DNA sequence: AATTAACTCTACCTTTAGGTAGTAATTTAA
DNA sequence: TTAAATTACTACCTAAAGGTAGAGTTAATT
């Protein structure tokens, strides 16, 4: 029961960029070094974030990355969705087919409250809410 | 953000056995059929549950499986622990080293409440609480 | 004693997540 | 105009999760 590696990296990357808006651009090398994420893997993730329109990339010398939206407009849940790591409405916690509302699984009653709270947390927390809040980056 | 397949299977298997205590033993074939879990994979999981002392196995013809403890004494969290799928106290949601209480990660403030609620749910829900509660099995 | 129905063990196969390598394309600065 | 610094793309490699095969062991029934 945890976020996958790629989601974790993506959240940290975006939070870091949001927290360094004084620098107009951050390069992959800078990010990779600051966040201790393997360079080649980071660039792969960056490309996905660019395609998802969260990040704008400037190519060529002096290029780099910056947010394409306001930090308050990117929610943690949006990031998880890119990597298929969000808590899915229709998916049963026990992996039994789909939620149809009619037929519950054994854990349903216990699961609903934490599920809703986590969804709320992921959906309501924006980059602005989390950027620069930790001493761990 | 979901339970892994093996944990899901294990919870369903144990809940099913707890819900059928009128039968003194259930065989791997019966379980595999009833729960629609691949036979060979199920037997592998059963062996782990036996080693973890949650289940007692009787070998030979007319053999099968039964709970080794009272249903109220097996918590969902105990099952998750076997498959290393519990929510770890010391592990950061963003995967940054270990929780030391001193130095927070960006998501810490948002994560604490859902984390505690989920831990509580997993730790306090026993097989007795969940057995036979769903129409999905 | 042989047969059958069960669990157990070891080894392997397949799929997915995580990660790496090399090259192409783009832009700026010297 | 060339070299350097940068992102983008394609292909591959590795490790872990999920799953399968087959032979071995146990015990009741015939
Ligand atoms: S029963 Fe509850 S947990 Fe299971 S699928 Fe339906 S809503 Fe999801
Ligand atoms: S900061 Fe919070 S989430 Fe991150 S490691 Fe510490 S306790 Fe865990």
mmCIF file of C-alpha atoms (C1' of nucleotides) and ligand atoms in Angstrom:
data_model
loop_
_atom_site.group_PDB
_atom_site.id
_atom_site.type_symbol
_atom_site.label_atom_id
_atom_site.label_comp_id
_atom_site.label_asym_id
_atom_site.label_seq_id
_atom_site.Cartn_x
_atom_site.Cartn_y
_atom_site.Cartn_z
ATOM 1 C CA UNK A 1 0.000 0.000 0.000
ATOM 2 C CA UNK A 2 2.229 2.771 -1.230
ATOM 3 C CA UNK A 3 2.771 5.167 -4.075
ATOM 4 C CA UNK A 4 4.891 3.809 -6.867
ATOM 5 C CA UNK A 5 8.375 5.109 -7.362
ATOM 6 C CA UNK A 6 7.599 7.136 -10.448
ATOM 7 C CA UNK A 7 4.742 9.007 -8.742
ATOM 8 C CA UNK A 8 6.946 9.792 -5.780
ATOM 9 C CA UNK A 9 9.633 11.206 -8.045
ATOM 10 C CA UNK A 10 7.118 13.226 -10.050
ATOM 11 C CA UNK A 11 5.603 14.812 -6.948
ATOM 12 C CA UNK A 12 9.029 15.705 -5.616
ATOM 13 C CA UNK A 13 10.125 17.143 -8.940
ATOM 14 C CA UNK A 14 7.056 19.312 -9.342
ATOM 15 C CA UNK A 15 7.125 20.445 -5.731
ATOM 16 C CA UNK A 16 10.770 21.387 -6.122
ATOM 17 C CA UNK A 17 10.134 23.378 -9.265
ATOM 18 C CA UNK A 18 7.187 25.120 -7.628
ATOM 19 C CA UNK A 19 9.416 25.988 -4.716
ATOM 20 C CA UNK A 20 12.055 27.555 -6.963
ATOM 21 C CA UNK A 21 10.016 29.896 -9.044
ATOM 22 C CA UNK A 22 12.650 32.583 -8.608
ATOM 23 C CA UNK A 23 14.683 30.648 -11.151
ATOM 24 C CA UNK A 24 12.900 30.935 -14.437
ATOM 25 C CA UNK A 25 14.221 27.593 -15.651
ATOM 26 C CA UNK A 26 15.624 24.480 -14.026
ATOM 27 C CA UNK A 27 17.643 21.988 -16.043
ATOM 28 C CA UNK A 28 17.443 18.210 -15.843
ATOM 29 C CA UNK A 29 20.957 18.108 -14.428
ATOM 30 C CA UNK A 30 20.037 20.499 -11.630
ATOM 31 C CA UNK A 31 16.905 18.560 -10.782
ATOM 32 C CA UNK A 32 18.637 15.227 -10.926
ATOM 33 C CA UNK A 33 21.382 16.444 -8.616
ATOM 34 C CA UNK A 34 19.172 18.291 -6.145
ATOM 35 C CA UNK A 35 16.591 15.521 -5.848
ATOM 36 C CA UNK A 36 18.971 12.584 -6.184
ATOM 37 C CA UNK A 37 17.009 10.970 -8.984
ATOM 38 C CA UNK A 38 18.905 9.084 -11.725
ATOM 39 C CA UNK A 39 19.374 11.540 -14.587
ATOM 40 C CA UNK A 40 18.153 9.311 -17.366
ATOM 41 C CA UNK A 41 15.091 8.269 -15.450
ATOM 42 C CA UNK A 42 14.333 11.843 -14.534
ATOM 43 C CA UNK A 43 14.423 12.995 -18.142
ATOM 44 C CA UNK A 44 12.004 10.237 -19.008
ATOM 45 C CA UNK A 45 9.610 11.422 -16.322
ATOM 46 C CA UNK A 46 10.056 15.051 -17.417
ATOM 47 C CA UNK A 47 8.980 14.146 -20.919
ATOM 48 C CA UNK A 48 5.784 12.650 -19.525
ATOM 49 C CA UNK A 49 5.126 15.718 -17.411
ATOM 50 C CA UNK A 50 5.621 17.889 -20.483
ATOM 51 C CA UNK A 51 3.204 15.784 -22.497
ATOM 52 C CA UNK A 52 0.686 16.029 -19.677
ATOM 53 C CA UNK A 53 0.956 19.826 -19.900
ATOM 54 C CA UNK A 54 2.127 20.313 -16.344
ATOM 55 C CA UNK A 55 5.563 21.401 -17.410
ATOM 56 C CA UNK A 56 6.881 23.482 -20.255
ATOM 57 C CA UNK A 57 10.262 22.642 -21.666
ATOM 58 C CA UNK A 58 12.666 24.946 -23.444
ATOM 59 C CA UNK A 59 15.088 23.060 -25.614
ATOM 60 C CA UNK A 60 18.619 23.894 -26.553
ATOM 61 C CA UNK A 61 21.416 25.599 -24.718
ATOM 62 C CA UNK A 62 20.198 27.610 -21.730
ATOM 63 C CA UNK A 63 17.022 25.560 -21.891
ATOM 64 C CA UNK A 64 15.248 23.819 -19.039
ATOM 65 C CA UNK A 65 11.893 23.255 -17.434
ATOM 66 C CA UNK A 66 9.258 25.350 -15.732
ATOM 67 C CA UNK A 67 5.669 24.945 -14.596
ATOM 68 C CA UNK A 68 3.111 25.470 -17.295
ATOM 69 C CA UNK A 69 0.288 26.171 -14.825
ATOM 70 C CA UNK A 70 0.000 27.958 -11.517
ATOM 71 C CA UNK A 71 1.145 25.828 -8.607
ATOM 72 C CA UNK A 72 -2.302 26.140 -7.094
ATOM 73 C CA UNK A 73 -3.808 24.546 -10.181
ATOM 74 C CA UNK A 74 -1.809 21.313 -10.059
ATOM 75 C CA UNK A 75 -3.182 18.865 -7.522
ATOM 76 C CA UNK A 76 -1.287 15.850 -6.255
ATOM 77 C CA UNK A 77 -4.069 13.698 -7.631
ATOM 78 C CA UNK A 78 -3.480 15.068 -11.146
ATOM 79 C CA UNK A 79 0.103 13.873 -10.896
ATOM 80 C CA UNK A 80 -0.914 10.438 -9.668
ATOM 81 C CA UNK A 81 -3.318 10.151 -12.557
ATOM 82 C CA UNK A 82 -0.524 10.474 -15.095
ATOM 83 C CA UNK A 83 1.136 7.406 -13.674
ATOM 84 C CA UNK A 84 -2.077 5.500 -13.080
ATOM 85 C CA UNK A 85 -1.499 5.605 -9.362
ATOM 86 C CA UNK A 86 -4.580 7.446 -8.168
ATOM 87 C CA UNK A 87 -7.218 5.761 -6.010
ATOM 88 C CA UNK A 88 -9.716 4.563 -8.542
ATOM 89 C CA UNK A 89 -13.381 5.021 -7.837
ATOM 90 C CA UNK A 90 -14.464 1.875 -9.607
ATOM 91 C CA UNK A 91 -11.746 -0.433 -8.387
ATOM 92 C CA UNK A 92 -12.346 -2.652 -5.387
ATOM 93 C CA UNK A 93 -9.723 -2.637 -2.654
ATOM 94 C CA UNK A 94 -9.811 -6.432 -2.795
ATOM 95 C CA UNK A 95 -9.520 -6.474 -6.570
ATOM 96 C CA UNK A 96 -12.906 -8.091 -7.124
ATOM 97 C CA UNK A 97 -14.273 -6.662 -10.331
ATOM 98 C CA UNK A 98 -15.785 -3.224 -10.233
ATOM 99 C CA UNK A 99 -17.730 -1.237 -7.694
ATOM 100 C CA UNK A 100 -21.346 -1.357 -8.701
ATOM 101 C CA UNK A 101 -22.758 0.010 -5.493
ATOM 102 C CA UNK A 102 -25.052 -3.003 -5.230
ATOM 103 C CA UNK A 103 -22.714 -5.740 -4.161
ATOM 104 C CA UNK A 104 -20.095 -5.040 -1.520
ATOM 105 C CA UNK A 105 -16.810 -6.774 -0.851
ATOM 106 C CA UNK A 106 -15.843 -7.919 2.637
ATOM 107 C CA UNK A 107 -13.746 -4.854 3.411
ATOM 108 C CA UNK A 108 -16.119 -2.276 1.974
ATOM 109 C CA UNK A 109 -17.497 -0.859 5.225
ATOM 110 C CA UNK A 110 -14.064 -0.415 6.749
ATOM 111 C CA UNK A 111 -12.508 0.933 3.569
ATOM 112 C CA UNK A 112 -14.912 3.710 2.661
ATOM 113 C CA UNK A 113 -13.823 6.231 5.261
ATOM 114 C CA UNK A 114 -10.055 6.069 4.677
ATOM 115 C CA UNK A 115 -10.636 5.885 0.947
ATOM 116 C CA UNK A 116 -12.643 9.096 0.917
ATOM 117 C CA UNK A 117 -10.152 10.865 3.161
ATOM 118 C CA UNK A 118 -7.231 9.911 0.938
ATOM 119 C CA UNK A 119 -9.040 10.937 -2.210
ATOM 120 C CA UNK A 120 -9.876 14.246 -0.585
ATOM 121 C CA UNK A 121 -6.276 14.752 0.441
ATOM 122 C CA UNK A 122 -4.878 13.960 -2.990
ATOM 123 C CA UNK A 123 -7.514 15.995 -4.793
ATOM 124 C CA UNK A 124 -7.334 19.063 -2.612
ATOM 125 C CA UNK A 125 -3.589 19.307 -2.080
ATOM 126 C CA UNK A 126 -1.953 21.471 -4.713
ATOM 127 C CA UNK A 127 1.703 22.029 -5.403
ATOM 128 C CA UNK A 128 1.318 25.389 -3.724
ATOM 129 C CA UNK A 129 0.141 23.638 -0.577
ATOM 130 C CA UNK A 130 3.118 21.324 -0.415
ATOM 131 C CA UNK A 131 6.002 23.174 -2.090
ATOM 132 C CA UNK A 132 8.779 24.049 0.289
ATOM 133 C CA UNK A 133 7.069 22.508 3.293
ATOM 134 C CA UNK A 134 9.652 19.868 3.947
ATOM 135 C CA UNK A 135 13.336 19.881 4.800
ATOM 136 C CA UNK A 136 13.531 16.615 2.888
ATOM 137 C CA UNK A 137 13.388 17.286 -0.816
ATOM 138 C CA UNK B 1 -1.826 3.401 -4.320
ATOM 139 C CA UNK B 2 -3.358 -0.012 -3.888
ATOM 140 C CA UNK B 3 -2.873 -3.339 -2.193
ATOM 141 C CA UNK B 4 -0.833 -5.808 -4.141
ATOM 142 C CA UNK B 5 -2.479 -8.778 -5.739
ATOM 143 C CA UNK B 6 -1.135 -11.320 -3.293
ATOM 144 C CA UNK B 7 -2.430 -9.383 -0.266
ATOM 145 C CA UNK B 8 -5.861 -9.077 -1.859
ATOM 146 C CA UNK B 9 -5.990 -12.805 -2.481
ATOM 147 C CA UNK B 10 -4.820 -13.615 1.033
ATOM 148 C CA UNK B 11 -7.457 -11.405 2.652
ATOM 149 C CA UNK B 12 -10.178 -12.940 0.522
ATOM 150 C CA UNK B 13 -9.008 -16.482 1.251
ATOM 151 C CA UNK B 14 -8.869 -15.947 5.004
ATOM 152 C CA UNK B 15 -12.190 -14.113 5.077
ATOM 153 C CA UNK B 16 -13.760 -16.952 3.121
ATOM 154 C CA UNK B 17 -12.415 -19.602 5.450
ATOM 155 C CA UNK B 18 -13.551 -17.604 8.477
ATOM 156 C CA UNK B 19 -16.977 -17.356 6.917
ATOM 157 C CA UNK B 20 -17.232 -21.133 6.433
ATOM 158 C CA UNK B 21 -16.345 -22.429 9.841
ATOM 159 C CA UNK B 22 -19.190 -24.942 9.623
ATOM 160 C CA UNK B 23 -16.931 -26.911 7.293
ATOM 161 C CA UNK B 24 -14.069 -28.181 9.356
ATOM 162 C CA UNK B 25 -11.692 -28.185 6.384
ATOM 163 C CA UNK B 26 -11.566 -26.483 3.010
ATOM 164 C CA UNK B 27 -9.382 -27.824 0.236
ATOM 165 C CA UNK B 28 -7.242 -25.827 -2.154
ATOM 166 C CA UNK B 29 -9.479 -26.905 -5.035
ATOM 167 C CA UNK B 30 -12.585 -25.627 -3.279
ATOM 168 C CA UNK B 31 -10.938 -22.316 -2.421
ATOM 169 C CA UNK B 32 -9.495 -21.868 -5.874
ATOM 170 C CA UNK B 33 -12.886 -22.494 -7.457
ATOM 171 C CA UNK B 34 -14.949 -20.424 -5.059
ATOM 172 C CA UNK B 35 -12.620 -17.408 -5.063
ATOM 173 C CA UNK B 36 -11.525 -17.658 -8.696
ATOM 174 C CA UNK B 37 -7.840 -17.619 -7.855
ATOM 175 C CA UNK B 38 -5.442 -19.659 -10.004
ATOM 176 C CA UNK B 39 -4.950 -22.993 -8.245
ATOM 177 C CA UNK B 40 -1.182 -23.060 -8.355
ATOM 178 C CA UNK B 41 -0.873 -19.524 -7.138
ATOM 179 C CA UNK B 42 -3.365 -20.152 -4.366
ATOM 180 C CA UNK B 43 -1.429 -23.138 -3.065
ATOM 181 C CA UNK B 44 1.686 -21.021 -2.981
ATOM 182 C CA UNK B 45 -0.104 -18.401 -0.901
ATOM 183 C CA UNK B 46 -1.585 -21.064 1.376
ATOM 184 C CA UNK B 47 1.882 -22.334 2.158
ATOM 185 C CA UNK B 48 2.893 -18.856 3.252
ATOM 186 C CA UNK B 49 -0.205 -18.514 5.410
ATOM 187 C CA UNK B 50 0.586 -21.851 7.019
ATOM 188 C CA UNK B 51 4.156 -20.789 7.713
ATOM 189 C CA UNK B 52 2.859 -17.569 9.226
ATOM 190 C CA UNK B 53 0.711 -19.652 11.598
ATOM 191 C CA UNK B 54 -2.582 -18.198 10.464
ATOM 192 C CA UNK B 55 -3.682 -21.419 8.861
ATOM 193 C CA UNK B 56 -3.305 -25.050 9.807
ATOM 194 C CA UNK B 57 -3.011 -27.574 7.035
ATOM 195 C CA UNK B 58 -3.932 -31.259 7.161
ATOM 196 C CA UNK B 59 -2.115 -33.250 4.521
ATOM 197 C CA UNK B 60 -3.166 -36.391 2.746
ATOM 198 C CA UNK B 61 -6.514 -37.523 1.426
ATOM 199 C CA UNK B 62 -9.432 -35.731 3.110
ATOM 200 C CA UNK B 63 -6.991 -33.036 4.113
ATOM 201 C CA UNK B 64 -7.394 -29.303 3.713
ATOM 202 C CA UNK B 65 -7.026 -25.988 5.496
ATOM 203 C CA UNK B 66 -8.544 -24.294 8.498
ATOM 204 C CA UNK B 67 -7.834 -21.267 10.659
ATOM 205 C CA UNK B 68 -5.244 -21.794 13.336
ATOM 206 C CA UNK B 69 -6.450 -18.860 15.431
ATOM 207 C CA UNK B 70 -9.783 -17.317 16.259
ATOM 208 C CA UNK B 71 -11.083 -15.051 13.511
ATOM 209 C CA UNK B 72 -11.113 -12.176 15.954
ATOM 210 C CA UNK B 73 -7.398 -12.615 16.522
ATOM 211 C CA UNK B 74 -6.311 -12.193 12.902
ATOM 212 C CA UNK B 75 -6.231 -8.566 11.831
ATOM 213 C CA UNK B 76 -6.068 -7.411 8.241
ATOM 214 C CA UNK B 77 -2.813 -5.698 9.072
ATOM 215 C CA UNK B 78 -1.279 -9.005 10.154
ATOM 216 C CA UNK B 79 -2.050 -10.387 6.719
ATOM 217 C CA UNK B 80 -0.563 -7.364 4.967
ATOM 218 C CA UNK B 81 2.568 -7.750 7.018
ATOM 219 C CA UNK B 82 3.215 -11.227 5.652
ATOM 220 C CA UNK B 83 3.383 -9.822 2.155
ATOM 221 C CA UNK B 84 5.209 -6.679 3.144
ATOM 222 C CA UNK B 85 2.254 -4.563 2.118
ATOM 223 C CA UNK B 86 1.416 -2.830 5.371
ATOM 224 C CA UNK B 87 1.789 0.917 5.810
ATOM 225 C CA UNK B 88 5.209 1.276 7.265
ATOM 226 C CA UNK B 89 5.765 3.663 10.111
ATOM 227 C CA UNK B 90 9.248 4.613 9.103
ATOM 228 C CA UNK B 91 8.759 4.890 5.371
ATOM 229 C CA UNK B 92 8.107 8.276 3.816
ATOM 230 C CA UNK B 93 5.165 8.550 1.455
ATOM 231 C CA UNK B 94 7.502 10.272 -0.976
ATOM 232 C CA UNK B 95 10.156 7.621 -0.570
ATOM 233 C CA UNK B 96 12.728 9.994 0.920
ATOM 234 C CA UNK B 97 14.727 7.998 3.417
ATOM 235 C CA UNK B 98 13.185 7.338 6.782
ATOM 236 C CA UNK B 99 10.862 9.249 9.072
ATOM 237 C CA UNK B 100 12.965 10.730 11.802
ATOM 238 C CA UNK B 101 10.337 13.066 13.191
ATOM 239 C CA UNK B 102 12.764 15.959 12.795
ATOM 240 C CA UNK B 103 12.729 16.570 9.113
ATOM 241 C CA UNK B 104 9.464 16.467 7.207
ATOM 242 C CA UNK B 105 8.818 15.793 3.558
ATOM 243 C CA UNK B 106 6.582 18.073 1.487
ATOM 244 C CA UNK B 107 3.477 15.932 1.864
ATOM 245 C CA UNK B 108 3.877 15.163 5.543
ATOM 246 C CA UNK B 109 1.187 17.476 6.921
ATOM 247 C CA UNK B 110 -1.417 16.250 4.462
ATOM 248 C CA UNK B 111 -0.456 12.609 4.768
ATOM 249 C CA UNK B 112 -0.536 12.140 8.539
ATOM 250 C CA UNK B 113 -4.317 12.051 8.963
ATOM 251 C CA UNK B 114 -5.143 9.535 6.211
ATOM 252 C CA UNK B 115 -2.118 7.466 7.156
ATOM 253 C CA UNK B 116 -3.250 7.134 10.757
ATOM 254 C CA UNK B 117 -6.802 6.353 9.726
ATOM 255 C CA UNK B 118 -5.698 3.614 7.361
ATOM 256 C CA UNK B 119 -3.350 2.099 9.914
ATOM 257 C CA UNK B 120 -6.166 2.125 12.427
ATOM 258 C CA UNK B 121 -8.518 0.475 9.970
ATOM 259 C CA UNK B 122 -6.057 -2.263 9.028
ATOM 260 C CA UNK B 123 -4.986 -2.862 12.591
ATOM 261 C CA UNK B 124 -8.430 -2.943 14.127
ATOM 262 C CA UNK B 125 -10.307 -4.913 11.485
ATOM 263 C CA UNK B 126 -10.244 -8.625 12.187
ATOM 264 C CA UNK B 127 -11.381 -11.489 10.022
ATOM 265 C CA UNK B 128 -14.419 -11.700 12.233
ATOM 266 C CA UNK B 129 -15.276 -8.111 11.397
ATOM 267 C CA UNK B 130 -15.118 -8.660 7.661
ATOM 268 C CA UNK B 131 -16.024 -12.322 7.070
ATOM 269 C CA UNK B 132 -19.273 -12.765 5.214
ATOM 270 C CA UNK B 133 -19.903 -9.057 4.919
ATOM 271 C CA UNK B 134 -19.802 -8.879 1.161
ATOM 272 C CA UNK B 135 -21.727 -10.502 -1.631
ATOM 273 C CA UNK B 136 -18.515 -10.332 -3.636
ATOM 274 C CA UNK B 137 -16.149 -13.029 -2.436
ATOM 275 C "C1'" DA C 1 -0.581 -52.908 -0.864
ATOM 276 C "C1'" DA C 2 -2.248 -49.930 -4.290
ATOM 277 C "C1'" DT C 3 -4.827 -46.030 -5.383
ATOM 278 C "C1'" DT C 4 -6.353 -41.640 -4.806
ATOM 279 C "C1'" DA C 5 -6.840 -37.042 -2.992
ATOM 280 C "C1'" DA C 6 -4.848 -34.005 -0.820
ATOM 281 C "C1'" DC C 7 -0.709 -30.561 0.684
ATOM 282 C "C1'" DT C 8 4.588 -29.134 -0.259
ATOM 283 C "C1'" DC C 9 8.670 -27.938 -2.503
ATOM 284 C "C1'" DT C 10 11.765 -26.355 -6.163
ATOM 285 C "C1'" DA C 11 12.304 -24.431 -10.271
ATOM 286 C "C1'" DC C 12 10.939 -21.943 -13.848
ATOM 287 C "C1'" DC C 13 8.197 -18.659 -16.939
ATOM 288 C "C1'" DT C 14 5.768 -14.049 -17.985
ATOM 289 C "C1'" DT C 15 4.577 -9.370 -17.248
ATOM 290 C "C1'" DT C 16 5.370 -4.975 -15.363
ATOM 291 C "C1'" DA C 17 7.980 -1.398 -13.048
ATOM 292 C "C1'" DG C 18 12.203 0.742 -12.767
ATOM 293 C "C1'" DG C 19 16.233 2.168 -14.941
ATOM 294 C "C1'" DT C 20 20.080 2.860 -18.690
ATOM 295 C "C1'" DA C 21 22.368 3.809 -23.300
ATOM 296 C "C1'" DG C 22 22.926 6.096 -27.324
ATOM 297 C "C1'" DT C 23 21.583 9.232 -30.651
ATOM 298 C "C1'" DA C 24 18.858 12.966 -32.711
ATOM 299 C "C1'" DA C 25 17.067 17.549 -32.506
ATOM 300 C "C1'" DT C 26 17.251 22.254 -30.878
ATOM 301 C "C1'" DT C 27 19.103 26.583 -29.354
ATOM 302 C "C1'" DT C 28 22.533 29.754 -27.725
ATOM 303 C "C1'" DA C 29 27.080 31.628 -27.303
ATOM 304 C "C1'" DA C 30 31.694 32.083 -28.680
ATOM 305 C "C1'" DT D 1 29.611 28.798 -38.315
ATOM 306 C "C1'" DT D 2 30.974 25.777 -35.034
ATOM 307 C "C1'" DA D 3 30.857 23.925 -30.389
ATOM 308 C "C1'" DA D 4 28.495 23.339 -26.302
ATOM 309 C "C1'" DA D 5 24.459 22.673 -23.614
ATOM 310 C "C1'" DT D 6 20.330 21.331 -23.491
ATOM 311 C "C1'" DT D 7 15.649 18.379 -24.235
ATOM 312 C "C1'" DA D 8 13.415 14.284 -27.023
ATOM 313 C "C1'" DC D 9 13.213 9.778 -28.820
ATOM 314 C "C1'" DT D 10 13.950 4.809 -29.414
ATOM 315 C "C1'" DA D 11 15.545 0.814 -27.822
ATOM 316 C "C1'" DC D 12 17.120 -1.905 -24.561
ATOM 317 C "C1'" DC D 13 18.361 -3.947 -19.803
ATOM 318 C "C1'" DT D 14 17.285 -5.450 -14.836
ATOM 319 C "C1'" DA D 15 14.620 -6.545 -10.845
ATOM 320 C "C1'" DA D 16 10.380 -7.654 -8.795
ATOM 321 C "C1'" DA D 17 5.677 -9.257 -8.888
ATOM 322 C "C1'" DG D 18 2.616 -12.479 -10.539
ATOM 323 C "C1'" DG D 19 1.879 -16.975 -12.106
ATOM 324 C "C1'" DT D 20 2.786 -22.058 -13.771
ATOM 325 C "C1'" DA D 21 4.770 -26.936 -14.043
ATOM 326 C "C1'" DG D 22 6.003 -31.032 -12.182
ATOM 327 C "C1'" DA D 23 7.665 -34.063 -9.015
ATOM 328 C "C1'" DG D 24 7.525 -35.235 -3.964
ATOM 329 C "C1'" DT D 25 5.144 -36.247 0.463
ATOM 330 C "C1'" DT D 26 1.294 -37.624 3.326
ATOM 331 C "C1'" DA D 27 -2.700 -40.162 4.748
ATOM 332 C "C1'" DA D 28 -7.336 -42.207 4.079
ATOM 333 C "C1'" DT D 29 -9.873 -45.466 1.335
ATOM 334 C "C1'" DT D 30 -10.360 -49.542 -1.249
HETATM 335 S S1 LIG E 1 -17.513 -3.172 -2.281
HETATM 336 FE FE1 LIG E 1 -16.581 -1.297 -1.579
HETATM 337 S S2 LIG E 1 -14.431 -1.673 -1.893
HETATM 338 FE FE2 LIG E 1 -15.399 -3.385 -2.922
HETATM 339 S S3 LIG E 1 -15.717 -2.678 -4.967
HETATM 340 FE FE3 LIG E 1 -17.570 -1.947 -4.049
HETATM 341 S S4 LIG E 1 -17.065 0.041 -3.205
HETATM 342 FE FE4 LIG E 1 -15.101 -0.828 -3.798
HETATM 343 S S1 LIG E 2 7.969 13.571 6.680
HETATM 344 FE FE1 LIG E 2 6.049 12.605 7.131
HETATM 345 S S2 LIG E 2 5.721 11.322 5.391
HETATM 346 FE FE2 LIG E 2 7.803 12.028 5.133
HETATM 347 S S3 LIG E 2 9.005 10.521 6.183
HETATM 348 FE FE3 LIG E 2 8.572 11.868 7.839
HETATM 349 S S4 LIG E 2 6.613 11.202 8.663
HETATM 350 FE FE4 LIG E 2 6.861 10.071 6.760
#
